[in-house]
XYZ file of C-alpha atoms in Angstrom:
721
model
C 0.000 0.000 0.000
C 1.584 3.414 0.806
C 2.993 2.284 4.121
C 4.959 -0.720 5.297
C 4.789 -2.990 8.313
C 7.976 -4.525 9.608
C 8.037 -8.354 9.679
C 5.757 -9.565 12.448
C 7.347 -10.977 15.551
C 5.722 -13.904 17.317
C 6.325 -12.170 20.657
C 3.768 -9.582 19.636
C 1.045 -12.149 18.975
C -1.780 -12.629 21.464
C -1.251 -15.219 24.164
C -3.858 -17.454 22.609
C -2.271 -17.501 19.128
C 0.677 -19.641 18.196
C 2.675 -19.100 14.983
C 1.423 -22.442 13.636
C -2.266 -21.589 13.836
C -4.399 -21.271 10.732
C -3.992 -18.293 8.433
C -5.792 -17.014 5.391
C -3.800 -15.573 2.530
C -5.647 -13.380 0.120
C -3.884 -12.065 -2.979
C -4.969 -9.190 -5.193
C -3.525 -8.098 -8.505
C -3.876 -4.991 -10.644
C -6.418 -4.980 -13.417
C -5.690 -3.492 -16.790
C -7.210 -0.189 -15.716
C -4.854 0.057 -12.814
C -7.443 -0.569 -10.104
C -6.681 -3.309 -7.604
C -8.987 -6.233 -8.160
C -9.480 -9.698 -6.712
C -7.679 -12.115 -8.937
C -7.165 -14.861 -6.441
C -8.603 -17.300 -4.001
C -8.401 -17.875 -0.305
C -5.660 -20.285 0.674
C -6.079 -21.943 4.050
C -3.031 -23.414 5.691
C -2.728 -24.981 9.103
C 0.944 -24.220 9.502
C 3.970 -23.232 7.534
C 4.671 -26.845 6.740
C 1.148 -27.984 5.937
C -0.218 -28.335 2.456
C -2.851 -25.653 1.713
C -6.414 -26.860 1.420
C -7.061 -24.783 -1.673
C -4.376 -23.514 -4.019
C -4.392 -20.836 -6.639
C -1.989 -20.258 -9.491
C 0.755 -17.798 -8.644
C 0.004 -14.347 -10.034
C 2.391 -13.356 -12.774
C 4.582 -10.331 -12.105
C 3.703 -7.121 -13.884
C 4.676 -3.497 -13.963
C 1.528 -2.713 -12.087
C 2.750 -4.510 -8.961
C 0.606 -6.396 -6.459
C -0.863 -6.133 -3.014
C -1.059 -8.855 -0.409
C -3.201 -9.076 2.680
C -2.360 -11.735 5.247
C -5.001 -12.218 7.897
C -4.227 -14.429 10.884
C -7.172 -16.181 12.474
C -6.954 -15.852 16.214
C -9.199 -18.233 18.100
C -9.157 -17.714 21.853
C -11.078 -19.857 24.319
C -14.336 -17.998 24.735
C -13.586 -15.511 21.925
C -14.967 -16.478 18.523
C -13.344 -13.489 16.913
C -10.957 -12.650 14.097
C -7.962 -10.467 14.833
C -5.621 -9.639 12.041
C -1.980 -9.467 11.136
C -1.718 -7.261 8.083
C 1.112 -6.568 5.713
C -0.057 -4.276 2.913
C 2.707 -3.884 0.305
C 2.300 -2.475 -3.165
C 3.667 -0.446 -5.981
C 1.234 1.881 -7.674
C 2.824 1.959 -11.085
C 6.175 0.274 -11.695
C 8.783 1.825 -9.356
C 7.143 5.218 -9.039
C 5.310 4.612 -5.794
C 7.854 2.432 -4.040
C 10.594 4.969 -4.755
C 8.348 8.001 -4.418
C 5.582 7.995 -1.849
C 7.035 5.059 0.034
C 10.606 6.325 0.043
C 11.132 9.701 1.648
C 14.719 9.760 0.415
C 13.483 10.203 -3.162
C 11.544 13.286 -2.252
C 7.831 12.532 -2.046
C 5.805 13.825 -4.971
C 8.947 14.989 -6.784
C 10.262 11.435 -6.602
C 7.073 10.231 -8.263
C 7.523 12.730 -11.071
C 11.107 11.612 -11.570
C 10.003 8.004 -11.812
C 7.296 8.854 -14.322
C 9.859 10.812 -16.347
C 12.169 7.803 -16.471
C 9.295 5.577 -17.540
C 8.218 8.020 -20.242
C 11.768 8.354 -21.495
C 12.022 4.584 -21.729
C 8.865 4.612 -23.822
C 10.370 7.145 -26.264
C 8.409 10.172 -25.136
C 9.840 13.683 -25.240
C 12.189 14.331 -22.311
C 10.629 16.410 -19.595
C 13.434 19.011 -19.819
C 12.718 19.748 -23.485
C 9.117 20.783 -22.843
C 7.957 24.382 -22.480
C 7.259 25.536 -18.947
C 3.479 25.581 -19.434
C 3.626 22.075 -20.947
C 5.681 20.899 -17.991
C 3.109 22.269 -15.565
C 0.274 20.702 -17.531
C 2.034 17.352 -17.636
C 2.810 17.482 -13.916
C -0.841 18.267 -13.190
C -1.979 15.362 -15.350
C 0.408 13.061 -13.551
C -0.748 14.160 -10.139
C -4.404 13.784 -11.135
C -3.627 10.310 -12.399
C -1.990 9.357 -9.117
C -4.796 10.886 -7.020
C -7.400 9.055 -9.100
C -5.475 5.825 -8.648
C -5.276 6.416 -4.899
C -9.046 6.878 -4.667
C -9.654 3.758 -6.741
C -7.415 1.720 -4.462
C -9.071 3.110 -1.347
C -12.481 2.114 -2.714
C -11.261 -1.414 -3.449
C -9.747 -1.827 0.008
C -12.986 -0.586 1.559
C -14.789 -3.380 -0.275
C -12.201 -5.950 0.816
C -12.461 -4.842 4.432
C -16.254 -5.043 4.228
C -15.956 -8.559 2.784
C -13.711 -9.757 5.605
C -15.920 -8.063 8.181
C -19.045 -9.815 6.889
C -17.345 -13.157 6.313
C -15.899 -13.429 9.818
C -18.466 -11.294 11.645
C -15.788 -8.916 12.928
C -16.831 -6.453 15.632
C -16.268 -2.722 15.086
C -12.851 -1.466 16.089
C -11.008 -4.763 15.608
C -7.296 -4.488 14.699
C -7.937 -5.167 11.006
C -10.457 -2.321 10.879
C -8.071 -0.071 12.794
C -5.049 -0.583 10.555
C -6.892 -0.415 7.235
C -8.646 2.835 8.162
C -5.442 4.389 9.445
C -3.794 3.473 6.166
C -6.695 4.946 4.218
C -6.398 8.185 6.203
C -2.749 8.227 5.156
C -3.844 7.820 1.534
C -6.282 10.715 1.808
C -3.528 12.889 3.217
C -1.248 11.963 0.336
C -3.952 12.696 -2.218
C -4.564 16.063 -0.594
C -0.862 16.911 -0.640
C -0.636 16.053 -4.321
C -3.519 18.454 -4.937
C -1.726 21.196 -3.037
C -3.818 20.867 0.122
C -1.501 20.411 3.051
C 1.726 18.537 3.532
C 2.578 14.898 2.991
C 1.519 12.839 6.050
C 4.177 11.915 8.558
C 5.494 8.391 9.005
C 3.132 6.050 10.842
C 4.288 3.193 13.058
C 1.494 0.806 12.125
C 3.278 -2.183 13.621
C 3.185 -0.547 17.035
C -0.447 0.474 16.549
C -1.383 -3.074 15.639
C 0.614 -4.560 18.527
C -1.093 -2.148 20.941
C -4.503 -3.121 19.540
C -3.778 -6.818 20.101
C -2.529 -6.034 23.616
C -5.820 -4.295 24.376
C -7.735 -7.295 23.012
C -5.652 -9.601 25.226
C -6.619 -7.544 28.244
C -10.298 -7.709 27.283
C -9.955 -11.448 26.700
C -8.337 -12.029 30.091
C -11.020 -9.950 31.784
C -13.722 -11.964 30.016
C -12.125 -15.274 31.010
C -11.781 -14.007 34.572
C -15.488 -13.187 34.673
C -16.324 -16.628 33.263
C -14.176 -18.338 35.881
C -15.795 -16.348 38.678
C -19.236 -17.183 37.303
C -18.358 -20.879 36.984
C -16.964 -20.917 40.526
C -20.119 -19.264 41.820
C -22.244 -21.841 39.968
C -20.193 -24.711 41.412
C -20.535 -23.285 44.914
C -24.275 -22.818 44.462
C -24.746 -26.371 43.235
C -22.478 -27.740 45.964
C -24.394 -25.909 48.658
C -27.674 -27.004 47.163
C -26.608 -30.656 47.069
C -25.333 -30.536 50.641
C -28.667 -29.134 51.785
C -30.575 -31.998 50.236
C -29.197 -34.794 48.069
C -32.695 -35.533 46.806
C -33.386 -31.932 45.770
C -32.784 -31.099 42.105
C -30.586 -28.141 40.993
C -32.557 -24.890 40.674
C -32.252 -24.681 36.887
C -34.564 -27.693 36.599
C -37.341 -25.622 38.132
C -39.943 -24.549 37.269
C -40.600 -28.050 36.014
C -41.887 -28.110 32.453
C -44.306 -31.054 32.071
C -43.796 -33.540 29.219
C -47.570 -33.879 28.813
C -49.903 -32.833 27.300
C -48.365 -32.100 23.901
C -47.967 -28.499 22.747
C -48.163 -27.007 26.222
C -46.473 -23.629 25.796
C -43.855 -22.739 28.388
C -44.615 -18.997 28.215
C -48.281 -19.732 28.950
C -47.243 -21.495 32.139
C -44.403 -19.257 33.309
C -44.609 -15.992 31.351
C -42.222 -14.282 28.944
C -39.700 -13.689 31.726
C -38.719 -17.358 31.468
C -37.065 -16.435 28.145
C -35.624 -13.167 29.405
C -34.090 -14.830 32.453
C -32.464 -17.512 30.315
C -30.991 -15.109 27.755
C -29.839 -12.629 30.402
C -27.297 -15.147 31.839
C -29.058 -14.600 35.142
C -31.395 -17.553 35.629
C -31.176 -20.082 32.784
C -33.652 -22.928 33.084
C -34.647 -25.934 31.006
C -38.141 -24.463 30.846
C -36.692 -21.214 29.480
C -34.845 -23.095 26.740
C -38.020 -24.982 25.817
C -39.795 -21.630 25.533
C -37.097 -20.320 23.175
C -37.340 -23.421 20.987
C -41.146 -23.227 20.938
C -41.018 -19.586 19.887
C -38.730 -20.526 16.999
C -41.072 -23.335 15.904
C -44.043 -20.962 15.936
C -42.192 -18.518 13.680
C -41.035 -21.402 11.472
C -44.638 -22.536 10.982
C -45.614 -19.013 9.905
C -42.699 -18.823 7.481
C -43.515 -22.170 5.886
C -47.156 -21.201 5.385
C -46.157 -17.875 3.817
C -43.650 -19.568 1.499
C -45.651 -22.626 0.511
C -45.358 -21.571 -3.124
C -41.751 -20.381 -3.004
C -40.290 -20.397 -6.486
C -36.791 -21.525 -5.522
C -35.168 -23.457 -2.673
C -32.767 -20.524 -2.192
C -35.679 -18.358 -1.011
C -36.633 -20.909 1.632
C -33.060 -21.424 2.842
C -32.427 -17.695 3.250
C -35.608 -17.196 5.268
C -34.903 -20.243 7.428
C -31.393 -19.019 8.214
C -32.799 -15.591 9.064
C -35.155 -17.208 11.596
C -32.317 -19.163 13.195
C -30.196 -16.030 13.428
C -33.031 -14.065 15.044
C -34.500 -16.619 17.444
C -31.861 -19.289 18.149
C -28.523 -17.500 17.715
C -29.080 -15.327 20.839
C -29.220 -18.482 22.952
C -26.092 -19.820 21.242
C -24.226 -16.544 21.758
C -25.273 -16.187 25.387
C -23.553 -19.422 26.408
C -20.813 -19.693 23.799
C -17.800 -21.747 24.950
C -19.239 -22.539 28.357
C -21.828 -24.776 29.905
C -25.272 -23.260 30.260
C -25.738 -25.343 33.423
C -23.154 -26.662 35.892
C -22.188 -30.248 35.050
C -23.182 -32.528 37.912
C -20.555 -35.066 38.938
C -23.090 -37.693 39.991
C -22.783 -40.159 37.107
C -26.104 -39.041 35.592
C -26.815 -39.662 31.902
C -28.753 -37.500 29.465
C -30.136 -39.447 26.502
C -30.879 -37.373 23.403
C -33.610 -38.879 21.229
C -34.872 -37.504 17.945
C -38.092 -39.358 17.082
C -39.725 -38.891 13.685
C -43.223 -40.394 13.749
C -41.732 -43.293 15.697
C -44.108 -45.978 16.959
C -41.333 -47.486 19.124
C -40.493 -44.383 21.168
C -42.620 -45.426 24.147
C -41.176 -48.946 24.224
C -37.636 -47.573 23.849
C -38.144 -45.421 26.940
C -39.581 -48.315 28.922
C -36.667 -50.550 27.986
C -34.088 -47.872 28.814
C -35.402 -47.302 32.353
C -36.262 -50.939 33.009
C -32.757 -52.210 32.228
C -30.780 -49.277 33.690
C -28.700 -49.971 36.767
C -29.462 -46.451 38.008
C -32.757 -45.324 36.481
C -32.979 -42.397 38.911
C -29.908 -40.935 37.203
C -31.260 -41.312 33.671
C -32.692 -38.197 31.979
C -34.212 -38.056 28.506
C -34.609 -35.215 26.039
C -37.027 -36.368 23.327
C -37.943 -34.372 20.242
C -41.298 -35.833 19.199
C -41.913 -35.049 15.522
C -45.380 -36.435 14.943
C -48.347 -35.931 12.715
C -50.843 -34.849 15.359
C -53.616 -34.305 12.793
C -53.666 -30.568 13.514
C -54.850 -28.884 10.331
C -53.547 -31.707 8.120
C -54.480 -35.231 7.114
C -51.824 -37.693 8.271
C -50.298 -39.919 5.611
C -48.372 -43.169 5.578
C -44.982 -43.588 4.007
C -44.513 -45.290 0.657
C -46.016 -48.755 1.241
C -45.436 -51.791 -0.974
C -48.819 -53.351 -1.719
C -47.775 -56.064 -4.128
C -46.147 -56.534 -7.521
C -47.209 -55.815 -11.056
C -47.178 -58.384 -13.867
C -43.480 -57.693 -14.445
C -42.561 -58.306 -10.829
C -42.038 -54.636 -9.968
C -43.330 -53.408 -6.592
C -46.690 -51.676 -6.461
C -46.588 -48.799 -3.987
C -49.030 -46.316 -2.544
C -49.336 -43.621 0.138
C -52.549 -43.677 2.162
C -54.353 -41.587 4.759
C -53.889 -42.749 8.337
C -54.849 -41.694 11.896
C -52.605 -39.353 13.904
C -49.397 -40.915 15.206
C -49.173 -42.573 18.586
C -47.377 -40.417 21.152
C -44.590 -42.446 22.765
C -44.218 -39.941 25.617
C -47.889 -40.350 26.466
C -47.535 -44.138 26.394
C -44.548 -44.041 28.731
C -45.957 -41.500 31.189
C -49.302 -43.319 31.386
C -47.576 -46.555 32.457
C -47.801 -46.747 36.289
C -44.341 -48.284 36.456
C -42.764 -45.205 34.864
C -45.062 -42.268 35.706
C -42.701 -41.118 38.469
C -39.961 -40.372 35.955
C -42.252 -37.994 34.090
C -43.355 -36.303 37.296
C -39.778 -35.873 38.541
C -38.598 -34.041 35.429
C -36.497 -36.893 34.038
C -38.478 -36.834 30.783
C -38.162 -33.590 28.827
C -40.121 -33.380 25.606
C -40.288 -30.916 22.755
C -43.200 -31.487 20.379
C -42.743 -30.620 16.719
C -45.556 -30.844 14.197
C -44.582 -33.004 11.259
C -44.977 -29.969 9.007
C -42.074 -28.236 10.807
C -39.809 -31.308 10.765
C -36.810 -30.943 8.488
C -34.467 -33.821 9.222
C -32.322 -35.496 11.876
C -29.709 -32.741 12.154
C -32.288 -30.211 13.333
C -33.958 -32.712 15.666
C -30.614 -33.556 17.275
C -29.901 -29.861 17.751
C -33.229 -29.411 19.564
C -32.677 -32.515 21.697
C -29.197 -31.388 22.760
C -30.737 -28.186 24.127
C -32.876 -30.203 26.559
C -29.734 -31.266 28.445
C -29.895 -30.132 32.060
C -26.408 -30.518 33.538
C -26.101 -34.322 33.530
C -22.595 -35.851 33.652
C -22.818 -37.819 30.412
C -24.406 -37.202 27.029
C -25.767 -40.089 24.962
C -27.199 -39.569 21.484
C -29.273 -42.327 19.923
C -32.254 -43.051 17.715
C -35.693 -43.697 19.197
C -36.051 -47.373 18.245
C -33.690 -49.301 20.542
C -33.307 -52.276 22.845
C -30.976 -52.277 25.865
C -28.859 -54.882 27.680
C -29.119 -55.106 31.459
C -27.112 -52.414 33.307
C -26.206 -50.736 30.038
C -25.799 -47.341 31.721
C -23.279 -48.560 34.307
C -21.333 -50.568 31.720
C -21.013 -47.645 29.287
C -19.955 -45.446 32.184
C -17.201 -47.893 33.094
C -16.172 -48.469 29.473
C -15.622 -44.815 28.618
C -13.518 -44.323 31.745
C -11.196 -47.122 30.588
C -10.416 -45.237 27.380
C -6.941 -43.756 27.397
C -8.269 -40.420 26.145
C -10.808 -40.027 28.953
C -12.289 -37.555 29.852
C -12.166 -36.421 26.189
C -13.191 -39.854 24.933
C -16.252 -40.776 22.867
C -17.752 -44.260 22.567
C -19.525 -44.889 19.263
C -20.645 -47.783 17.074
C -23.307 -48.988 14.697
C -25.383 -51.162 17.060
C -26.565 -54.611 15.943
C -30.089 -54.842 14.572
C -33.265 -56.304 16.014
C -36.785 -56.980 14.795
C -40.029 -56.581 16.664
C -40.898 -59.922 18.190
C -37.255 -60.838 18.930
C -36.544 -62.218 22.432
C -35.155 -59.933 25.132
C -31.903 -58.322 24.065
C -28.921 -59.619 26.055
C -26.044 -57.639 24.521
C -22.428 -58.753 24.683
C -21.537 -59.131 21.003
C -18.336 -57.469 19.739
C -18.694 -53.770 19.090
C -18.519 -52.683 15.477
C -15.628 -50.467 14.452
C -16.162 -47.454 12.198
C -12.968 -47.659 10.183
C -13.970 -47.139 6.548
C -15.628 -44.521 4.406
C -16.557 -43.860 0.798
C -17.566 -40.935 -1.391
C -21.244 -41.420 -2.189
C -22.094 -41.977 -5.843
C -25.776 -41.132 -5.301
C -27.040 -38.186 -7.318
C -28.882 -36.778 -4.300
C -25.926 -37.042 -1.898
C -23.405 -34.994 -3.882
C -20.353 -37.180 -3.217
C -20.665 -36.698 0.549
C -18.472 -38.957 2.672
C -20.354 -41.937 4.088
C -19.098 -43.880 7.101
C -18.939 -47.657 7.380
C -17.536 -50.498 9.454
C -14.138 -52.201 9.303
C -12.478 -55.175 10.990
C -13.399 -56.457 14.443
C -10.909 -56.736 17.292
C -9.928 -60.136 18.720
C -12.101 -59.657 21.806
C -9.415 -60.010 24.448
C -8.488 -56.335 24.790
C -8.379 -54.857 28.301
C -9.558 -51.426 27.171
C -11.322 -49.875 24.153
C -9.183 -48.747 21.205
C -9.642 -45.801 18.900
C -11.704 -45.697 15.717
C -11.943 -43.070 12.994
C -15.567 -41.958 13.000
C -18.673 -41.226 15.069
C -22.045 -42.831 14.371
C -24.844 -40.289 14.733
C -27.212 -43.077 15.839
C -25.173 -43.869 18.947
C -22.387 -42.145 20.817
C -21.616 -41.678 24.509
C -19.334 -39.030 26.042
C -18.965 -36.629 28.919
C -21.227 -33.597 28.650
C -18.273 -31.287 28.000
C -18.697 -32.501 24.427
C -21.650 -30.096 24.136
C -19.395 -27.161 24.998
C -16.622 -28.079 22.561
C -18.822 -29.382 19.726
C -22.211 -27.637 19.957
C -24.821 -28.940 17.539
C -25.242 -26.821 14.424
C -28.694 -25.173 14.004
C -27.915 -24.263 10.372
C -28.353 -27.709 8.774
C -32.050 -28.031 7.871
C -33.336 -30.574 5.336
C -30.015 -32.409 5.464
C -30.016 -36.188 5.859
C -26.479 -37.146 4.854
C -23.180 -35.796 6.128
C -23.834 -35.410 9.843
C -21.470 -38.269 10.749
C -18.415 -36.970 8.908
C -19.152 -33.498 10.307
C -19.417 -34.793 13.884
C -16.254 -36.875 13.473
C -14.000 -34.153 12.130
C -15.332 -31.507 14.521
C -14.875 -33.728 17.573
C -11.390 -34.911 16.574
C -10.096 -31.432 15.725
C -11.439 -30.227 19.087
C -9.204 -32.781 20.790
C -11.661 -35.634 21.371
C -10.662 -39.239 20.660
C -13.245 -41.700 19.329
C -13.424 -45.284 20.642
C -15.414 -48.396 19.829
C -17.022 -50.054 22.848
C -15.670 -53.588 23.163
C -19.192 -54.989 23.574
C -22.566 -53.934 22.249
C -25.058 -52.937 24.920
C -27.872 -51.592 22.746
C -29.594 -52.852 19.587
C -31.163 -50.733 16.834
C -34.092 -51.376 14.513
C -32.819 -50.766 10.998
C -35.660 -49.713 8.725
C -35.502 -50.533 5.035
C -37.872 -48.780 2.670
C -40.118 -51.831 2.336
C -41.424 -51.194 5.874
C -43.345 -48.232 4.472
C -42.592 -45.901 7.385
C -42.970 -42.148 6.798
C -39.878 -40.138 5.818
C -39.351 -36.464 6.538
C -38.541 -35.655 2.903
C -42.024 -36.836 1.903
C -43.451 -34.332 4.380
C -41.258 -31.566 2.879
C -42.813 -32.209 -0.508
C -46.331 -31.891 0.933
C -45.483 -28.702 2.846
C -44.312 -26.963 -0.325
C -46.995 -28.437 -2.581
C -44.517 -30.595 -4.467
C -45.284 -34.265 -3.670
C -42.320 -36.594 -3.477
C -38.732 -36.110 -2.305
C -37.711 -33.734 -5.108
C -37.980 -30.386 -3.328
C -36.246 -31.696 -0.206
C -33.419 -32.885 -2.471
C -33.127 -29.363 -3.885
C -32.956 -27.918 -0.364
C -30.366 -30.488 0.710
C -28.291 -29.678 -2.386
C -27.716 -26.265 -0.799
C -27.407 -27.105 2.902
C -25.050 -30.052 2.375
C -22.539 -27.564 0.972
C -21.989 -26.339 4.546
C -20.620 -29.771 5.450
C -18.634 -30.135 2.225
C -17.094 -26.709 2.795
C -16.125 -27.819 6.296
C -14.469 -30.990 5.027
C -12.604 -29.063 2.331
C -14.165 -30.154 -0.952
C -12.666 -28.013 -3.696
C -16.023 -27.525 -5.388
C -17.482 -26.084 -2.166
C -14.999 -23.256 -1.674
C -16.082 -19.844 -0.441
C -15.752 -18.393 -3.925
C -17.874 -21.149 -5.466
C -20.586 -20.680 -2.844
C -20.619 -16.941 -3.399
C -20.732 -17.438 -7.148
C -23.790 -19.673 -6.787
C -25.445 -17.226 -4.428
C -25.125 -19.677 -1.519
C -23.058 -17.451 0.809
C -25.829 -17.627 3.430
C -24.706 -21.229 3.999
C -21.613 -19.911 5.785
C -23.643 -18.063 8.448
C -21.851 -18.443 11.809
C -19.726 -21.132 10.175
C -16.722 -20.470 12.419
C -18.828 -21.405 15.470
C -19.708 -24.862 14.116
C -16.647 -25.730 12.052
C -13.405 -27.589 12.800
C -11.656 -27.087 16.121
C -8.251 -25.588 16.809
C -6.646 -28.370 18.861
C -5.871 -30.466 15.772
C -5.907 -29.416 12.135
C -8.096 -30.456 9.229
C -5.103 -31.681 7.153
C -4.130 -33.862 10.105
C -7.663 -35.270 10.279
C -7.576 -36.189 6.583
C -4.192 -37.828 7.126
C -5.453 -39.565 10.288
C -8.386 -41.057 8.358
C -6.536 -41.530 5.037
C -9.068 -39.467 3.077
C -7.891 -38.063 -0.254
C -10.114 -35.208 -1.421
C -8.243 -34.873 -4.716
C -8.911 -38.438 -5.833
C -12.109 -38.779 -3.788
C -10.884 -42.020 -2.271
C -10.835 -43.362 1.289
C -7.738 -45.435 1.963
C -7.188 -48.283 4.397
C -6.763 -47.129 8.025
C -4.344 -49.636 9.489
C -4.383 -48.435 13.095
C -8.202 -48.556 13.134
C -8.663 -51.972 11.531
C -5.814 -53.475 13.567
C -7.096 -52.084 16.905
C -3.642 -50.742 17.743
C -4.280 -47.110 18.663
C -5.213 -46.764 22.311
């Protein structure tokens, strides 16, 4: 630019940034008209020795010069915020600016004139000294006007670049990047004024010191923020400790007022008033009931949006409006408790089971089995998202049922009307053997009309928000069978993992059919050690997870695997702080497992296969004729069939592909397609900063260039503890 920054020293970096952390390099080159324009791509690199995720061809050198912005991503614990390390270096035209405006020894504006003279002489123009005085003055004026015009063009371009970075990374006002760029632009304005005879050339600016001071101030703010968090956490621990000492049977205060799981569609604000939301978002008195109220408010607004956009012309319209609703009604809850636990984590061995149930006739039986076989049912808590057709304003429909075969042997299918779905929560709570668990607050339910259902990723997000401070988090589907004492055995198994407490147990459970005898458990746990790039047209080459080799069965502790199964994993509740569920993945069926795996691993969590299976899962092929959420999407938007849901997923799945690093899902590609909304709050739900994405791809032997998954020896051989 028109000022230089000395090479950055690592001693000046914030305490929470190491020299090896991720950086973005953005290169700009001159256009033919002389205005700086974006000719490049973002290049992400995890360290100086790592291979960039996306490369761009090197810009060819030219007389017009080039400008480079290097922005360092600084991720502090509790601060989802971009600071910047800038080096803006340029020549305006050939050597004129670097030896003129940038070099005081040449003589400022006179040095620029001299450089232009040399360039003109080289081009065979009349020497400056041979011109008449009035021609000299005219030429000098033209030159100055040219330079001033060029300065203003560059300033306009850098304003646009700064605005782009600010929007992309959601930078707050006054961040160091904003500070340095605007100081540099003020310097440019001063130079342009001096060239026009208005004032003197600006004095030298020590931008390195300014930037270092800005980072120092941010460090102080960061330390103050972390100090406040620690004081708050200590106060919460003391409050919970005092509460537990007063009465071991009394529940922590955030579980009260108790929100009842029945009847369906009871509104929390009707029971407790709007202050239940205000108290939760104010950081003052968060409660499970307050969170339910926030989720219910979002669902009400979602219903209104879907009705208004029933005839939306494009899926892009629907996606943009959905993201706007999330940003308005759910993001405040996310921001209020970013990087910390909304409730104190109880160290009592309690388990929270997250269940997303889509029109599931086995939900009630799954709950009965879970409590009946648990070693400590009083420490089992459930958050169930019940997505049913309640028959409210709609006629309930079956899934695609096979009714026979035609003369050529092809299946004959149909979709029929049917009564409203059975409510598994109602079944469970009406059973005298289990009513007490509903009355004690151990069953937390969020009811979602089928018309507002948009896939498992959203349901799992909702269910995770029903967590109330339990020690462990278990995510599963709502059609399960359990071995005796499954809760105690999983508790013991995860503690044997070498990576505990940051250890995750996960597997694809064995299958069962209705009518099978009581499930005993004990078979060898499956190991998620393989993957493949999907060749389905509707899945857009997304990575799919699968099983590998079994261990011998004589191991004294679980060993690591590569991936997490969304249908079953078990971990300490700190997982929810490090890897919060992403609310920006509606209508997405595939991709959640690779996203969970890479996010957890890069946040420092190790994934393990349990040595023995303790739950069984009902796998549901299409021939069972059970309803699917994508069929509902088609009905909601007046387009029967899965087609419109596929169009919506085509957009939302790009968020996951961008996270993984697919070349065709780069930021520039998304912006070119008009999909930039997909990156909303991406940095909050992307990879972690404990391990890098290139290391994850190496760890799992995934090659994005060839779209191949290689053999993972350590996983299939059970050698990594």
